[in-house]
XYZ file of C-alpha atoms in Angstrom:
580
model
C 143.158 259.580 100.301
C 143.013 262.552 98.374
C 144.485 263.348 94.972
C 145.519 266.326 93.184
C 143.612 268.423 90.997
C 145.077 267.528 87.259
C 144.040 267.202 83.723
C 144.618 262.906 84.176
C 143.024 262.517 87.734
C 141.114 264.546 89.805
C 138.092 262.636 90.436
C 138.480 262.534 94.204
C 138.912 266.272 94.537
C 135.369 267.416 92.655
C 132.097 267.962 95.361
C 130.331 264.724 94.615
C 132.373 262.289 97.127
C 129.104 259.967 98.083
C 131.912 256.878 97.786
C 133.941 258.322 100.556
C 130.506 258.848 102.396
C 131.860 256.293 105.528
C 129.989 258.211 107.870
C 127.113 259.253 106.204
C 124.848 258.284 109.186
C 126.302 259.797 112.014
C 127.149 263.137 109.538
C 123.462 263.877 108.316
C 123.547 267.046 110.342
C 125.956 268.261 108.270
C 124.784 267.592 104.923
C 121.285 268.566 102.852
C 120.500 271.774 104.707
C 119.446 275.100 102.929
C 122.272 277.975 103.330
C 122.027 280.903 105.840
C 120.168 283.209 104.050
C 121.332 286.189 106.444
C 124.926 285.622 104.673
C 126.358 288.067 102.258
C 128.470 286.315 99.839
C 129.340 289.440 97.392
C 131.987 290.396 100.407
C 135.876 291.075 99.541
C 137.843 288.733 101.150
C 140.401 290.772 103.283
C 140.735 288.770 106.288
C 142.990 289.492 108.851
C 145.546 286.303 108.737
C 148.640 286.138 111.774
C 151.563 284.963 111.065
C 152.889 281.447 111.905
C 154.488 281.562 115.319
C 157.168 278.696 115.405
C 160.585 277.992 115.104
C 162.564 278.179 112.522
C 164.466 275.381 112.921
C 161.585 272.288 112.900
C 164.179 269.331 114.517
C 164.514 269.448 118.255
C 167.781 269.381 119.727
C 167.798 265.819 120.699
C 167.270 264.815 117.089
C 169.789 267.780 115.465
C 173.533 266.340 115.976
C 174.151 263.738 113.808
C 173.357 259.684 114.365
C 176.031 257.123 113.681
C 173.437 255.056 111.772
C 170.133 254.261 110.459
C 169.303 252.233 113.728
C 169.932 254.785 116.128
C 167.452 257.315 114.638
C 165.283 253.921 114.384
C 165.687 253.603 118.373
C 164.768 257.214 118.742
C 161.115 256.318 118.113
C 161.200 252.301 118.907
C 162.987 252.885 122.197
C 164.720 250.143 124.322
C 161.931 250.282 127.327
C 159.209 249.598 124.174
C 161.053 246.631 122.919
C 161.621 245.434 126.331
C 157.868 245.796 127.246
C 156.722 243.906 123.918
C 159.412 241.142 125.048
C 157.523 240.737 128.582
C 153.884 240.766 127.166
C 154.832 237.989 124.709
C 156.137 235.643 127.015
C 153.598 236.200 129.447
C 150.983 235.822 126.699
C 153.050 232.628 126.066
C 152.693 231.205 129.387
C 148.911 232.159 129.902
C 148.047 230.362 126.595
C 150.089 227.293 128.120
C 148.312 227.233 131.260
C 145.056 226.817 129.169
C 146.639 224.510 126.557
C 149.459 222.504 127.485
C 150.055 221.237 123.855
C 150.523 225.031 122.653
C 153.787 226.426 122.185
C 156.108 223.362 122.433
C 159.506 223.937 123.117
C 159.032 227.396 123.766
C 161.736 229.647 125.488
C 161.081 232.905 126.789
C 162.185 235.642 124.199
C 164.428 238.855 124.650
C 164.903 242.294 123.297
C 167.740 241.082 120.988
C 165.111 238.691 120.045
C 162.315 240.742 118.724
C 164.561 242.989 117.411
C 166.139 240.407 115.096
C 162.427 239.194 114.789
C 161.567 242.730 113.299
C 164.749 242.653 110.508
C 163.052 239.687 109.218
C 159.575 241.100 109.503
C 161.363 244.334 107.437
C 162.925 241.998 105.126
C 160.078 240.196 103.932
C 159.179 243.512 102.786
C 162.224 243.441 100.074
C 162.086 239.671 99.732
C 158.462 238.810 98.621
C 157.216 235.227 98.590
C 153.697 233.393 99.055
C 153.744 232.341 103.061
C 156.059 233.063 105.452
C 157.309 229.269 105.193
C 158.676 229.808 101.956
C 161.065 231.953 103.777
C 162.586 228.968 104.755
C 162.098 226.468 102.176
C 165.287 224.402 101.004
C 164.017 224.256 97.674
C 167.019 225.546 95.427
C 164.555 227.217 93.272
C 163.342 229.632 95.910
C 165.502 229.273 98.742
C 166.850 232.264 100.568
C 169.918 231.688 102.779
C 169.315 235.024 104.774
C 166.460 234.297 106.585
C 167.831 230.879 108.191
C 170.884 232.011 109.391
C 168.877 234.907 111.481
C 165.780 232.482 113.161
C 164.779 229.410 112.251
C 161.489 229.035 110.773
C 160.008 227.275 114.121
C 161.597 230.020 116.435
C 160.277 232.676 114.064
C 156.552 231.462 114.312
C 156.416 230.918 117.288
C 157.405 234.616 118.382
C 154.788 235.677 115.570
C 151.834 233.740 116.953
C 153.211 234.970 121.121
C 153.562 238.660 119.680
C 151.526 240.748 122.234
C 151.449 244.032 123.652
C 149.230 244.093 126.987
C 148.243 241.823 129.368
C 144.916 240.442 128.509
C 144.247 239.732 132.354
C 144.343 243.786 133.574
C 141.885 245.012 130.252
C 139.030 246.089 132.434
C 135.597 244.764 131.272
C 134.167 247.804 130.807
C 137.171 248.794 128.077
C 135.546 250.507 125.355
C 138.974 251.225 123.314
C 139.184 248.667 120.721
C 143.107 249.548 120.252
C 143.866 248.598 123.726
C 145.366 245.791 122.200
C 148.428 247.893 120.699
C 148.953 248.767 125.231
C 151.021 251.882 125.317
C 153.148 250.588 122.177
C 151.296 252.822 119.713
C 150.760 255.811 122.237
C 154.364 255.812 122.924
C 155.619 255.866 119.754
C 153.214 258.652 118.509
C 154.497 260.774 121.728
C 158.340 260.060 120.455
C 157.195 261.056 117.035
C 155.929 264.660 118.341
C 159.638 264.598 120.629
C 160.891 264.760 117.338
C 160.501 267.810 115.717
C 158.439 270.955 115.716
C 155.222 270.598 113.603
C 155.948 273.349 110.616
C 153.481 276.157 109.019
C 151.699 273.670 106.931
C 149.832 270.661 107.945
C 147.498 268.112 105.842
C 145.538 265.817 106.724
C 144.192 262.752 105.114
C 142.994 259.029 105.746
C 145.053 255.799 105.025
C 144.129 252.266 104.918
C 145.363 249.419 106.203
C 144.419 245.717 104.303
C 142.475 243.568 106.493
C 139.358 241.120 105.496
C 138.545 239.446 108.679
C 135.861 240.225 110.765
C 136.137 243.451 112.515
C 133.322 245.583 113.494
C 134.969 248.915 112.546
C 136.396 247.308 108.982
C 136.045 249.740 106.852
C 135.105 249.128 102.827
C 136.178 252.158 100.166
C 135.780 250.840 96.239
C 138.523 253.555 95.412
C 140.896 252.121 97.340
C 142.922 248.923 95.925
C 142.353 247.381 99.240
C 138.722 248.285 99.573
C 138.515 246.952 103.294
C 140.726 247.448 105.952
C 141.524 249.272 108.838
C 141.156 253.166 108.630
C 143.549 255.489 110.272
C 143.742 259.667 110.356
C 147.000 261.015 109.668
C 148.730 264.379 110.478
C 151.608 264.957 108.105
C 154.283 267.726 108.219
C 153.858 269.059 104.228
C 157.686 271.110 104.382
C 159.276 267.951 106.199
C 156.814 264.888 105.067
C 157.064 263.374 108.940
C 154.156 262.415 110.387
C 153.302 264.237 113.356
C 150.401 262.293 114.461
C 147.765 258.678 113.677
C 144.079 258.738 114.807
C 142.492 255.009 114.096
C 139.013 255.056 113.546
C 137.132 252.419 115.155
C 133.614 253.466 114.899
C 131.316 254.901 117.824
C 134.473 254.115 120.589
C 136.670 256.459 117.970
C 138.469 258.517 120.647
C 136.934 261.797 119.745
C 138.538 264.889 122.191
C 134.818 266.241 122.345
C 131.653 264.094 121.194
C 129.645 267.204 120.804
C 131.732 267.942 117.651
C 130.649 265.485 115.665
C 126.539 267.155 115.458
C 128.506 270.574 114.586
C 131.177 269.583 111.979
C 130.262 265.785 111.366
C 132.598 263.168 112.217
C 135.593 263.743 109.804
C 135.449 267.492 111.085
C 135.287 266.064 114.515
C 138.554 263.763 113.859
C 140.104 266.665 112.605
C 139.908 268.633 115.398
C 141.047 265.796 117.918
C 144.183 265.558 115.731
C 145.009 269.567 116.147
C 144.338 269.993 119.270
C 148.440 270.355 119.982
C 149.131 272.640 116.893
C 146.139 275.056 117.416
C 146.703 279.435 118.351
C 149.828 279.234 115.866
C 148.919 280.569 112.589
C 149.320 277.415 111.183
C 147.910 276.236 107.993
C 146.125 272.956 107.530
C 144.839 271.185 104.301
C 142.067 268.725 103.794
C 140.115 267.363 101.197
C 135.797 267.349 100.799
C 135.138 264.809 103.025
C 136.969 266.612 106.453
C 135.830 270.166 105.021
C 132.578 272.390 106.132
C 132.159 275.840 106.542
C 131.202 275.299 110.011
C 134.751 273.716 111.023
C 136.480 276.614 108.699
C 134.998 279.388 111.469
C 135.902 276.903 114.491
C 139.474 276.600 113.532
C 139.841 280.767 112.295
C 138.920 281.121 116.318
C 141.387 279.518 117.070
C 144.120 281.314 114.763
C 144.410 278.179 112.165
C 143.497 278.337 108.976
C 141.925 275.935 106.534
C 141.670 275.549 102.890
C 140.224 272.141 100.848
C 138.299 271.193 98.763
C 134.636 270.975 100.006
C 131.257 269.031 98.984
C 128.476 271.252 97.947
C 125.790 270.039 100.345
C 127.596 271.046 102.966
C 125.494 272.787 105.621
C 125.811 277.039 104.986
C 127.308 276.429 101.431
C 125.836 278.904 99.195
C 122.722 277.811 97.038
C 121.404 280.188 94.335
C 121.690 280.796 90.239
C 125.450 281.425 90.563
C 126.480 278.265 92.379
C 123.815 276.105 89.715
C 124.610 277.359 86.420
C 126.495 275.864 84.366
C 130.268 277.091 83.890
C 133.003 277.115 80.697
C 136.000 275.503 81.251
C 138.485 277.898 83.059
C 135.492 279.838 84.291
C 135.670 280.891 88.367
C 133.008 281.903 90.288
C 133.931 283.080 93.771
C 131.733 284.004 96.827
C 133.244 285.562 99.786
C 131.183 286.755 103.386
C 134.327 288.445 104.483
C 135.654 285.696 106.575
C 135.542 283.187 104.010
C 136.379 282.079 100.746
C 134.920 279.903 98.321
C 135.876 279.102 94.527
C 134.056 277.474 92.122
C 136.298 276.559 89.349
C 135.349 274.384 85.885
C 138.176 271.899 85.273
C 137.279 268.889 83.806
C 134.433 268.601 86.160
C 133.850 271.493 88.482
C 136.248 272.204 91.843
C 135.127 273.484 94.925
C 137.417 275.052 96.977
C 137.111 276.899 100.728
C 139.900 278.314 102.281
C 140.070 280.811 104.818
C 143.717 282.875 104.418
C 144.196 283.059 100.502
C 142.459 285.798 98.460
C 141.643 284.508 94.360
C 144.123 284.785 91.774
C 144.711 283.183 88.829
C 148.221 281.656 87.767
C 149.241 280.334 84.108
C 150.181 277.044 84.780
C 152.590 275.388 82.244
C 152.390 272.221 80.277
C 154.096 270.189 77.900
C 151.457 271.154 75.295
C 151.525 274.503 74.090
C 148.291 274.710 72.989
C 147.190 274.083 76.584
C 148.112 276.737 78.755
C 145.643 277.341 81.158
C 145.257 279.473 84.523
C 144.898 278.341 87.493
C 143.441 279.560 91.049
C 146.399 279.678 93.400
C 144.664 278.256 96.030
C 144.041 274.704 93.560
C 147.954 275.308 93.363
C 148.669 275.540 96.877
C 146.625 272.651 97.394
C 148.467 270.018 95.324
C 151.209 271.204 96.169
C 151.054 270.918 99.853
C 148.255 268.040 100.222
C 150.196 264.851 99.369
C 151.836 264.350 102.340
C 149.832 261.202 103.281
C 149.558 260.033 99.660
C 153.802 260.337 99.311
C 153.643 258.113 102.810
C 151.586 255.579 101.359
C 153.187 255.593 97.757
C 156.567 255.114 100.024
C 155.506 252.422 102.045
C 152.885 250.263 100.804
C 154.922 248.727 97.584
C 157.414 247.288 100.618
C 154.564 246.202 102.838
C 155.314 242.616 105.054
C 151.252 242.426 105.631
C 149.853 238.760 105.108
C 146.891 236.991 105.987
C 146.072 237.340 109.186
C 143.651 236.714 111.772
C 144.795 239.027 114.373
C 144.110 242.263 113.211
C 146.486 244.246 115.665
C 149.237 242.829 114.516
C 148.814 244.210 111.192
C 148.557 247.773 112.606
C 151.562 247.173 114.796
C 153.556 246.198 111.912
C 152.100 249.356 109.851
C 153.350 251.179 112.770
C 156.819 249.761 112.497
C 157.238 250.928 109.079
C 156.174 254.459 109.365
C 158.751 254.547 112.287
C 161.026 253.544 109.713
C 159.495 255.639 106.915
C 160.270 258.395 109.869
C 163.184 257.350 110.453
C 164.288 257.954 106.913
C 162.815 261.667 106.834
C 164.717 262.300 109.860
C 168.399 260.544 108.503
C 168.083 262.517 105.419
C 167.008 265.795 106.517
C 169.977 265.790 109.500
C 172.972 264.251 107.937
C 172.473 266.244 104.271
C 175.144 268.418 105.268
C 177.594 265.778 105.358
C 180.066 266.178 102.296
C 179.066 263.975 99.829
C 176.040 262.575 101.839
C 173.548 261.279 99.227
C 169.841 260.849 100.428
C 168.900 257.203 100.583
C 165.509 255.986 99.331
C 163.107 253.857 101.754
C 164.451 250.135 100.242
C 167.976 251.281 100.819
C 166.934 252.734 104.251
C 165.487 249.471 104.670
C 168.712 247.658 104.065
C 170.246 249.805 106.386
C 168.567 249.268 109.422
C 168.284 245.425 108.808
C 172.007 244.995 108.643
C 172.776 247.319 111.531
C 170.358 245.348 113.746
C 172.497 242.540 112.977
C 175.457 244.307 113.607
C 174.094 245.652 116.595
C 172.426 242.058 117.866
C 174.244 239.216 116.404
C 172.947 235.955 116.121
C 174.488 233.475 118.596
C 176.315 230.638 116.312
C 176.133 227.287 118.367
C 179.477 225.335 117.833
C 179.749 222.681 115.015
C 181.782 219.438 116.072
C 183.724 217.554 118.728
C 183.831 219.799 121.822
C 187.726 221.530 122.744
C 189.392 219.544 125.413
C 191.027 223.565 126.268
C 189.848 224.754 129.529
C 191.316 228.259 128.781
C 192.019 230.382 125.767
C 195.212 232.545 125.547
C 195.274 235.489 123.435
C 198.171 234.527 120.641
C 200.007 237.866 121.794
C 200.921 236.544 125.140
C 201.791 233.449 123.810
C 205.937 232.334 123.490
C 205.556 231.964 119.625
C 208.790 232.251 117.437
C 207.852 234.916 114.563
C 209.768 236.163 111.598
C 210.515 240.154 111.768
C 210.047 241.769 108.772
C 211.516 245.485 107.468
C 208.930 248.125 105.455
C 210.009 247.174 102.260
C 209.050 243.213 102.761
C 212.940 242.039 103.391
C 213.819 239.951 106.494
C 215.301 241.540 109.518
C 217.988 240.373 110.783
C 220.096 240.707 114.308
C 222.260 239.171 117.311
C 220.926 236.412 118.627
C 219.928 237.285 122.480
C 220.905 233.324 124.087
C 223.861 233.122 121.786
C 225.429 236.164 123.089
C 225.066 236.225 126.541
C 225.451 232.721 127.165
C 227.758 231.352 124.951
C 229.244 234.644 123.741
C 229.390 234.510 120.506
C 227.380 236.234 117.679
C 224.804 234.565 115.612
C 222.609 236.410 112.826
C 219.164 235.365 113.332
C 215.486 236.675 111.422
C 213.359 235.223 114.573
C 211.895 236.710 117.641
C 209.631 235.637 120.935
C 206.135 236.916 120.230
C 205.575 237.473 124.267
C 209.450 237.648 125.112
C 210.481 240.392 122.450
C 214.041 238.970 122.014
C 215.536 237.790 118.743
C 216.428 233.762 119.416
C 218.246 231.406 116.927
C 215.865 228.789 115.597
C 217.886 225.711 114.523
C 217.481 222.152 115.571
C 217.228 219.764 118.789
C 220.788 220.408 119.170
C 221.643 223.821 118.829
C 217.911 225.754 119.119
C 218.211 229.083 121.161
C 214.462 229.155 121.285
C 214.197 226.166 123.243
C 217.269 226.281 125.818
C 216.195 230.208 126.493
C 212.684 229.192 127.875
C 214.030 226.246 128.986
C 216.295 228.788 131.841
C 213.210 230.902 132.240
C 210.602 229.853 135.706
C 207.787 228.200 135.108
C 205.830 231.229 136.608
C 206.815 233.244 133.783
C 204.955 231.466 131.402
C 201.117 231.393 130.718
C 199.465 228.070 131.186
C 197.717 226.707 128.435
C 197.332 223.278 127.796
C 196.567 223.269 123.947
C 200.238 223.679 123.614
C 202.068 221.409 125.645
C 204.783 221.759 128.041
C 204.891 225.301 130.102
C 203.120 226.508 126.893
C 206.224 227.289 124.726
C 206.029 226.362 121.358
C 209.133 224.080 120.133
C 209.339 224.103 116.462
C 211.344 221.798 114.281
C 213.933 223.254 111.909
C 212.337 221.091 109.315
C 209.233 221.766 109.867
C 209.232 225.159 109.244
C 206.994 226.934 106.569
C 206.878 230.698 105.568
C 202.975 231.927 105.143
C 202.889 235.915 104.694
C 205.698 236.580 106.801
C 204.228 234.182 109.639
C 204.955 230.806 110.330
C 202.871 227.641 110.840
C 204.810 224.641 113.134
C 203.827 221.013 112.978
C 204.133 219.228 116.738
């Protein structure tokens, strides 16, 4: 992960990277060798640099009207076929396990798509909530408990869909299978393909690695004492530096990496090798890319000017064709630059702190004054060490989003930890994309990754709610009848909150005579006196009416009319409750 050049940190960015050295055996070939002596480096560096050819606007149409919320964007890139897919692995996995031992998965039913997708809001809210074990989640302690997560899964459901979780069928991996991330089936390659569906990959690209915690036992676990989790799970990431998406994930997993073109690795060593797998769609643009010292050579700055992208990083100085002599060992004063230059190259050698080594292939040298908060301090700067941390953070910003509201834990199931990694940069993603297409709302105000969090979690539950099992003695009802169709007497009210008052309907047509009344028939629509056994309009009018004209429903007795009692009549905002 690289870092920028500053005054407080720039250790990763200076030539001497042996901690980063992963691959030092299989990149030998690229390191230790003397410098082509045929090369002029007093050359001015004019190159001839072609101008990005790409759209202007980076989000494809599908992505550009604007989504109704977080989880649609979400579904974009998690699609309904994906979920679906993980939902029929798991309960085959399931039932394949319970073939071999009985005793495993008690009580297990077979799981839907509403299923895992309420499984994943709790997997994304243990990433706001943090506690020791996923049990805790559940704990009725009153000192820790958390209502939330019970009223989603129970704990039993929940780890039970955690421990069936599976992407592929274990029964069709061929024997001869040499891809170690097999395991992730087509969940991983499919949502790196929607990714790309996404938008259009800008002028500027970087590059850089990110690590995922894991201390099992994995043959390709990879151990890096800069890192706060020095062993884990190593992944190549393509980042869009205008838009922050990422385009693109390459997971190392040692020899069985899958490299476009072996060959590269004895010309450019394996980082140059990985790099070139992850351009291969964005190459013959004019794009720009950015890497740090341990993707750069000079040999993979000439292979990617053939094919009209350009480079610029930091490099290490042992690189193979790096220039030797008394001007690349003597010693330099701070602020000093040395530059050599063969025409079609540039390279900088700048004393910070500790000295900077910098090839690009598109930027001649200048020299910027670069501002601080200490006037005493003003210093220049090459505008290529500008350029670069400027535009190089795009995997850093990921990782400073993500990883404080990571749901990783102990596991021994490695792929699951990936999968889950994968989840949040679809939601890390998903944020870019919300923000970036809805900001010219009026008043729209960009939400941050927790909030985006929050977002999707309650609009899954929106979207998938949890089925509530009913509490107590059983209804006798065999139907329900919506309260509108219903022969309820109801009090008519005017706009300003006085009663309303007109003929009664039975009074005057049947007995001919006029009778001020406040009531009406809910289903009926006719104003009927409500008054006592004796003389009660309500009654004798549905009393007339044929039984066919009434809706049957036997939680209300007789024909389904109610028959209130004079006495037992209540006001309760402008409705009334009846006592039978």
């Amino acid at each position: 992960m690289a870092m920028q050049i500053s005054e407080g940190d720039d250790d990763d960015l200076y030539y001497d990277a042996a901690s980063e050295d992963d691959f030092e055996a299989e990149d030998e070939s690229d390191s230790d060798i003397d410098e082509d002596e045929t090369i002029n480096w007093d050359e001015e560096f004019r190159p001839p640099v072609h101008n990005f050819q790409g759209p202007d606007d980076q989000i494809k149409d599908d992505f550009r009207h604007h989504f109704g919320t977080s989880l649609d964007i979400l579904r974009k890139f998690i699609d309904d076929s994906m979920v679906e897919k993980i939902a029929v692995e798991s309960n085959r996995y399931a039932e394949q396990v319970k073939r071999t031992s009985p005793r495993a998965f008690i009580g297990w039913t077979p799981v839907t798509a509403a299923d895992i997708w309420r499984f994943l809001s709790l997997i994304l809210a243990m990433t706001l909530v943090k506690k020791s074990s996923y049990k805790e989640y559940w704990s009725t302690d009153p000192l820790v408990s958390t209502t939330f997560f019970p009223s989603v899964m129970s704990r039993d459901r929940f780890i039970s869909i955690l421990r069936a979780l599976h992407f592929v069928n274990n029964e069709t991996v061929p024997q001869t299978n040499q891809d170690r991330f097999i395991k992730l089936g087509s969940f991983m390659t499919d949502l790196l393909m929607n990714f790309q569906r996404a938008i259009h990959a800008g002028k500027v690209l970087c590059i850089d690695e990110s690590l995922i915690p894991f201390k099992g036992r994995l043959s390709f676990k990879q151990y890096n004492p800069k890192k706060r989790s020095r062993f884990g799970v190593k992944l190549f990431l393509v980042v869009d530096s205008a838009m922050q998406f990422v385009l693109d994930v390459l997971p190392y997993q040692g020899k069985s990496t899958q490299i476009t073109d072996r060959s590269w690795i004895s010309l450019v060593g394996f980082g140059g090798a990985a790099v070139l797998t992850l351009l291969q769609p964005y190459l013959d643009a004019g794009r720009r890319i950015i890497i740090d010292n341990w993707f750069h050579s000079l040999k993979l700055a000439r292979m990617l000017k053939d094919r009209l992208t350009y480079v610029l990083g930091t490099v290490q100085k042992r690189r193979k064709g790096i220039p030797r002599g008394a001007r690349m060992t003597r010693k330099l004063r701070k602020g000093e630059v040395e530059t050599f230059s063969d025409g079609d190259v540039l390279i900088e050698r700048w004393q910070d702190r500790r000295e900077v080594l910098i090839l690009n292939t598109f930027m001649p040298h200048g020299m910027t004054e670069w501002p601080s908060t200490n006037p005493n301090n003003q210093r220049m700067k090459p505008d290529t060490v500008l350029l670069y941390n400027k535009t190089m953070g795009g995997v850093d910003n990921v990782d400073k989003t993500i990883k404080p509201n990571q749901s990783l834990r102990k596991s021994y199931k490695w792929y699951k930890k990936v999968a889950f990694y994968l989840v949040e940069l679809s939601v890390y993603n998903s944020m870019i994309m919300y923000n970036t297409t809805q900001n010219d709302q009026v008043g729209f105000r960009r939400l941050n990754y927790e909030v985006f969090v929050k977002s999707i979690i309650h609009n899954i539950l929106t979207k998938f709610p949890v089925a509530r099992k009913p509490r107590g003695r059983p209804s006798q009802s065999r139907v329900s009848v919506p309260l509108a169709n219903m022969h309820i007497p109801e009090r008519v009210m005017k706009e300003n909150g006085y009663p309303s008052k007109s003929d009664c309907f039975h009074c005057k047509t049947k007995l001919g005579k006029r009778t001020i009344t406040q009531f009406k028939c809910l289903a009926c629509e006719k104003r009927l006196c409500i008054g006592s056994s004796v003389f009660n309009c309500f009654k004798f009018y549905h009393d007339e009416m044929s039984p066919t004209d009434f809706i049957t429903a036997p939680q209300l007795g007789l024909n389904g009319i109610l028959h209130p009692r004079k006495s037992a009549l209540k006001s309760n905002r402008n409705h009334f409750k009846f006592r039978f």
